[in-house]
């Protein structure tokens, strides 16, 4: 009886170790392709981050006249609609790895087994409308010293939290668009 319990416990421990190893291997495989940086992401519809960001830059936020949007369109790669109710003070941040492409940044969740990106941020749809330091409970959700970029992403908004080094590289990538594209996308 004791032997059967110990064998079952050893089997469970082995499965847990394999699951952790699979997460580690996925991260290594993504980083091997190069052009990666650590980044936290929070996707929101037009409210509430948009109203706050628009107030900082002095313009109206799209959809700011409505109190609560019904639903936002899914961001490519996620298949998940994001609503304003799903974003609360300091919540909604997901830690991940972002990888540069020619005209897009693929963002992968750290704690996921999927090899496809959870979100795809295309250079053409991405406008940086402001930057700020973490506020309130965001300081607990993000790494110390990270900066938050408020970005317009198609019909919604994305907030990216990056280290200073990653921020410099990201803004350089965003401004280095090929000729003929709108490169004035950083406020």
mmCIF file of C-alpha atoms in Angstrom:
data_model
loop_
_atom_site.group_PDB
_atom_site.id
_atom_site.type_symbol
_atom_site.label_atom_id
_atom_site.label_comp_id
_atom_site.label_asym_id
_atom_site.label_seq_id
_atom_site.Cartn_x
_atom_site.Cartn_y
_atom_site.Cartn_z
ATOM 1 C CA UNK A 1 0.000 0.000 0.000
ATOM 2 C CA UNK A 2 2.764 2.453 0.955
ATOM 3 C CA UNK A 3 4.672 1.545 -2.208
ATOM 4 C CA UNK A 4 1.658 2.372 -4.394
ATOM 5 C CA UNK A 5 1.241 5.775 -2.708
ATOM 6 C CA UNK A 6 4.954 6.566 -3.137
ATOM 7 C CA UNK A 7 4.839 5.530 -6.814
ATOM 8 C CA UNK A 8 1.806 7.757 -7.385
ATOM 9 C CA UNK A 9 3.541 10.655 -5.621
ATOM 10 C CA UNK A 10 6.692 10.117 -7.693
ATOM 11 C CA UNK A 11 4.564 10.078 -10.861
ATOM 12 C CA UNK A 12 2.910 13.389 -9.924
ATOM 13 C CA UNK A 13 6.305 14.950 -9.133
ATOM 14 C CA UNK A 14 7.634 13.770 -12.490
ATOM 15 C CA UNK A 15 4.663 15.312 -14.310
ATOM 16 C CA UNK A 16 5.157 18.634 -12.502
ATOM 17 C CA UNK A 17 8.854 18.657 -13.394
ATOM 18 C CA UNK A 18 8.050 17.869 -17.033
ATOM 19 C CA UNK A 19 5.507 20.712 -17.139
ATOM 20 C CA UNK A 20 8.035 23.180 -15.716
ATOM 21 C CA UNK A 21 10.685 21.883 -18.118
ATOM 22 C CA UNK A 22 8.317 22.369 -21.065
ATOM 23 C CA UNK A 23 7.773 26.027 -20.073
ATOM 24 C CA UNK A 24 11.523 26.561 -19.819
ATOM 25 C CA UNK A 25 12.164 24.838 -23.178
ATOM 26 C CA UNK A 26 9.486 26.978 -24.885
ATOM 27 C CA UNK A 27 11.110 30.148 -23.565
ATOM 28 C CA UNK A 28 14.536 29.001 -24.785
ATOM 29 C CA UNK A 29 13.110 28.170 -28.239
ATOM 30 C CA UNK A 30 11.488 31.612 -28.562
ATOM 31 C CA UNK A 31 14.672 33.396 -27.455
ATOM 32 C CA UNK A 32 16.827 31.363 -29.877
ATOM 33 C CA UNK A 33 15.159 33.103 -32.810
ATOM 34 C CA UNK A 34 16.656 36.376 -31.594
ATOM 35 C CA UNK A 35 15.323 39.905 -31.299
ATOM 36 C CA UNK A 36 13.522 39.323 -27.998
ATOM 37 C CA UNK A 37 12.948 41.438 -24.905
ATOM 38 C CA UNK A 38 10.961 41.081 -21.698
ATOM 39 C CA UNK A 39 7.751 43.059 -21.689
ATOM 40 C CA UNK A 40 4.472 43.168 -19.769
ATOM 41 C CA UNK A 41 1.323 43.849 -21.766
ATOM 42 C CA UNK A 42 -2.159 45.063 -20.892
ATOM 43 C CA UNK A 43 -4.705 45.307 -23.690
ATOM 44 C CA UNK A 44 -7.711 47.546 -23.154
ATOM 45 C CA UNK A 45 -10.555 48.910 -25.254
ATOM 46 C CA UNK A 46 -11.113 52.655 -25.548
ATOM 47 C CA UNK A 47 -11.728 52.971 -21.807
ATOM 48 C CA UNK A 48 -10.355 53.425 -19.109
ATOM 49 C CA UNK A 49 -6.673 53.720 -20.085
ATOM 50 C CA UNK A 50 -7.510 55.625 -23.253
ATOM 51 C CA UNK A 51 -9.308 58.401 -21.395
ATOM 52 C CA UNK A 52 -6.392 58.725 -18.977
ATOM 53 C CA UNK A 53 -3.829 58.727 -21.802
ATOM 54 C CA UNK A 54 -5.851 61.169 -23.914
ATOM 55 C CA UNK A 55 -6.146 63.505 -20.950
ATOM 56 C CA UNK A 56 -2.345 63.522 -20.696
ATOM 57 C CA UNK A 57 -1.903 64.479 -24.350
ATOM 58 C CA UNK A 58 -4.886 66.825 -24.441
ATOM 59 C CA UNK A 59 -7.114 65.069 -26.964
ATOM 60 C CA UNK A 60 -10.369 63.187 -26.717
ATOM 61 C CA UNK A 61 -10.166 59.428 -26.476
ATOM 62 C CA UNK A 62 -12.103 57.461 -29.052
ATOM 63 C CA UNK A 63 -15.176 56.104 -27.343
ATOM 64 C CA UNK A 64 -14.736 58.410 -24.346
ATOM 65 C CA UNK A 65 -18.269 59.737 -24.721
ATOM 66 C CA UNK A 66 -19.720 56.354 -23.750
ATOM 67 C CA UNK A 67 -19.487 55.203 -20.167
ATOM 68 C CA UNK A 68 -18.794 51.533 -20.865
ATOM 69 C CA UNK A 69 -18.053 49.956 -24.230
ATOM 70 C CA UNK A 70 -19.997 46.803 -24.871
ATOM 71 C CA UNK A 71 -17.083 44.792 -26.252
ATOM 72 C CA UNK A 72 -13.843 45.415 -27.987
ATOM 73 C CA UNK A 73 -12.672 43.685 -31.107
ATOM 74 C CA UNK A 74 -10.233 40.852 -30.517
ATOM 75 C CA UNK A 75 -6.591 41.681 -30.993
ATOM 76 C CA UNK A 76 -5.002 39.561 -33.672
ATOM 77 C CA UNK A 77 -3.421 36.475 -32.213
ATOM 78 C CA UNK A 78 -5.432 36.492 -28.995
ATOM 79 C CA UNK A 79 -8.946 35.501 -30.033
ATOM 80 C CA UNK A 80 -10.058 37.184 -26.792
ATOM 81 C CA UNK A 81 -12.172 40.343 -26.676
ATOM 82 C CA UNK A 82 -10.941 42.738 -24.001
ATOM 83 C CA UNK A 83 -13.449 44.882 -22.114
ATOM 84 C CA UNK A 84 -13.002 47.871 -19.848
ATOM 85 C CA UNK A 85 -14.572 45.890 -17.017
ATOM 86 C CA UNK A 86 -11.729 43.389 -17.321
ATOM 87 C CA UNK A 87 -9.135 46.061 -16.517
ATOM 88 C CA UNK A 88 -9.037 47.359 -12.973
ATOM 89 C CA UNK A 89 -6.481 49.419 -11.103
ATOM 90 C CA UNK A 90 -3.167 47.606 -11.464
ATOM 91 C CA UNK A 91 -4.770 44.432 -12.867
ATOM 92 C CA UNK A 92 -4.665 42.921 -16.298
ATOM 93 C CA UNK A 93 -0.889 42.927 -16.726
ATOM 94 C CA UNK A 94 0.628 39.813 -18.276
ATOM 95 C CA UNK A 95 4.355 39.186 -18.248
ATOM 96 C CA UNK A 96 5.849 37.885 -21.457
ATOM 97 C CA UNK A 97 8.513 37.895 -24.117
ATOM 98 C CA UNK A 98 8.215 40.122 -27.159
ATOM 99 C CA UNK A 99 10.020 39.359 -30.409
ATOM 100 C CA UNK A 100 10.757 41.820 -33.181
ATOM 101 C CA UNK A 101 9.730 41.047 -36.742
ATOM 102 C CA UNK A 102 10.108 43.130 -39.898
ATOM 103 C CA UNK A 103 6.886 45.065 -39.344
ATOM 104 C CA UNK A 104 5.429 43.553 -36.188
ATOM 105 C CA UNK A 105 6.190 42.536 -32.631
ATOM 106 C CA UNK A 106 4.967 39.114 -31.536
ATOM 107 C CA UNK A 107 4.198 38.900 -27.827
ATOM 108 C CA UNK A 108 4.234 35.532 -26.018
ATOM 109 C CA UNK A 109 2.941 34.914 -22.490
ATOM 110 C CA UNK A 110 5.616 33.497 -20.202
ATOM 111 C CA UNK A 111 3.342 30.976 -18.502
ATOM 112 C CA UNK A 112 1.808 29.379 -21.582
ATOM 113 C CA UNK A 113 2.616 26.316 -23.638
ATOM 114 C CA UNK A 114 1.483 27.908 -26.935
ATOM 115 C CA UNK A 115 4.147 28.459 -29.592
ATOM 116 C CA UNK A 116 1.979 31.034 -31.364
ATOM 117 C CA UNK A 117 2.044 34.611 -30.078
ATOM 118 C CA UNK A 118 -0.710 35.687 -27.702
ATOM 119 C CA UNK A 119 -0.764 39.141 -29.325
ATOM 120 C CA UNK A 120 0.618 40.649 -32.519
ATOM 121 C CA UNK A 121 1.422 44.359 -32.513
ATOM 122 C CA UNK A 122 1.889 45.635 -36.058
ATOM 123 C CA UNK A 123 3.935 48.771 -36.631
ATOM 124 C CA UNK A 124 1.261 50.192 -38.934
ATOM 125 C CA UNK A 125 -1.493 50.025 -36.252
ATOM 126 C CA UNK A 126 0.654 51.036 -33.269
ATOM 127 C CA UNK A 127 0.908 54.652 -32.097
ATOM 128 C CA UNK A 128 2.699 55.590 -28.883
ATOM 129 C CA UNK A 129 0.641 58.354 -27.286
ATOM 130 C CA UNK A 130 2.453 58.703 -23.989
ATOM 131 C CA UNK A 131 4.737 57.225 -21.395
ATOM 132 C CA UNK A 132 4.485 57.165 -17.638
ATOM 133 C CA UNK A 133 5.743 55.546 -14.478
ATOM 134 C CA UNK A 134 3.640 52.815 -12.831
ATOM 135 C CA UNK A 135 0.958 54.248 -10.554
ATOM 136 C CA UNK A 136 -0.580 52.793 -7.398
ATOM 137 C CA UNK A 137 -0.924 49.023 -7.476
ATOM 138 C CA UNK A 138 0.771 48.842 -10.876
ATOM 139 C CA UNK A 139 4.045 49.214 -8.988
ATOM 140 C CA UNK A 140 3.350 45.832 -7.389
ATOM 141 C CA UNK A 141 2.405 44.164 -10.690
ATOM 142 C CA UNK A 142 5.482 45.313 -12.642
ATOM 143 C CA UNK A 143 9.230 45.170 -12.200
ATOM 144 C CA UNK A 144 10.929 48.140 -10.506
ATOM 145 C CA UNK A 145 12.257 50.770 -12.899
ATOM 146 C CA UNK A 146 9.982 49.818 -15.783
ATOM 147 C CA UNK A 147 8.217 52.457 -17.849
ATOM 148 C CA UNK A 148 4.673 52.125 -19.203
ATOM 149 C CA UNK A 149 3.946 53.141 -22.794
ATOM 150 C CA UNK A 150 0.340 54.081 -23.565
ATOM 151 C CA UNK A 151 -0.273 52.981 -27.153
ATOM 152 C CA UNK A 152 -3.162 53.195 -29.569
ATOM 153 C CA UNK A 153 -3.539 49.818 -31.251
ATOM 154 C CA UNK A 154 -6.135 49.816 -34.009
ATOM 155 C CA UNK A 155 -9.527 50.363 -32.328
ATOM 156 C CA UNK A 156 -8.238 49.665 -28.806
ATOM 157 C CA UNK A 157 -5.354 50.523 -26.588
ATOM 158 C CA UNK A 158 -2.337 48.607 -25.395
ATOM 159 C CA UNK A 159 -0.098 49.417 -22.503
ATOM 160 C CA UNK A 160 3.434 48.047 -22.623
ATOM 161 C CA UNK A 161 5.694 47.971 -19.579
ATOM 162 C CA UNK A 162 9.392 47.770 -20.442
ATOM 163 C CA UNK A 163 12.802 48.274 -18.909
ATOM 164 C CA UNK A 164 14.729 51.365 -20.001
ATOM 165 C CA UNK A 165 16.943 49.331 -22.365
ATOM 166 C CA UNK A 166 13.983 47.558 -23.960
ATOM 167 C CA UNK A 167 12.135 50.888 -24.218
ATOM 168 C CA UNK A 168 14.975 52.449 -26.186
ATOM 169 C CA UNK A 169 15.112 49.484 -28.564
ATOM 170 C CA UNK A 170 11.322 49.378 -29.002
ATOM 171 C CA UNK A 171 11.032 53.092 -29.807
ATOM 172 C CA UNK A 172 13.942 52.805 -32.248
ATOM 173 C CA UNK A 173 12.253 49.859 -33.982
ATOM 174 C CA UNK A 174 8.975 51.764 -34.160
ATOM 175 C CA UNK A 175 10.580 54.852 -35.691
ATOM 176 C CA UNK A 176 12.703 52.831 -38.143
ATOM 177 C CA UNK A 177 9.819 52.061 -40.469
ATOM 178 C CA UNK A 178 10.635 51.442 -44.136
ATOM 179 C CA UNK A 179 10.294 54.396 -46.517
ATOM 180 C CA UNK A 180 6.727 55.277 -47.389
ATOM 181 C CA UNK A 181 5.242 54.369 -44.011
ATOM 182 C CA UNK A 182 4.113 56.843 -41.398
ATOM 183 C CA UNK A 183 7.109 57.018 -39.042
ATOM 184 C CA UNK A 184 5.921 59.846 -36.806
ATOM 185 C CA UNK A 185 4.208 57.471 -34.376
ATOM 186 C CA UNK A 186 5.902 58.386 -31.124
ATOM 187 C CA UNK A 187 4.626 61.300 -29.038
#
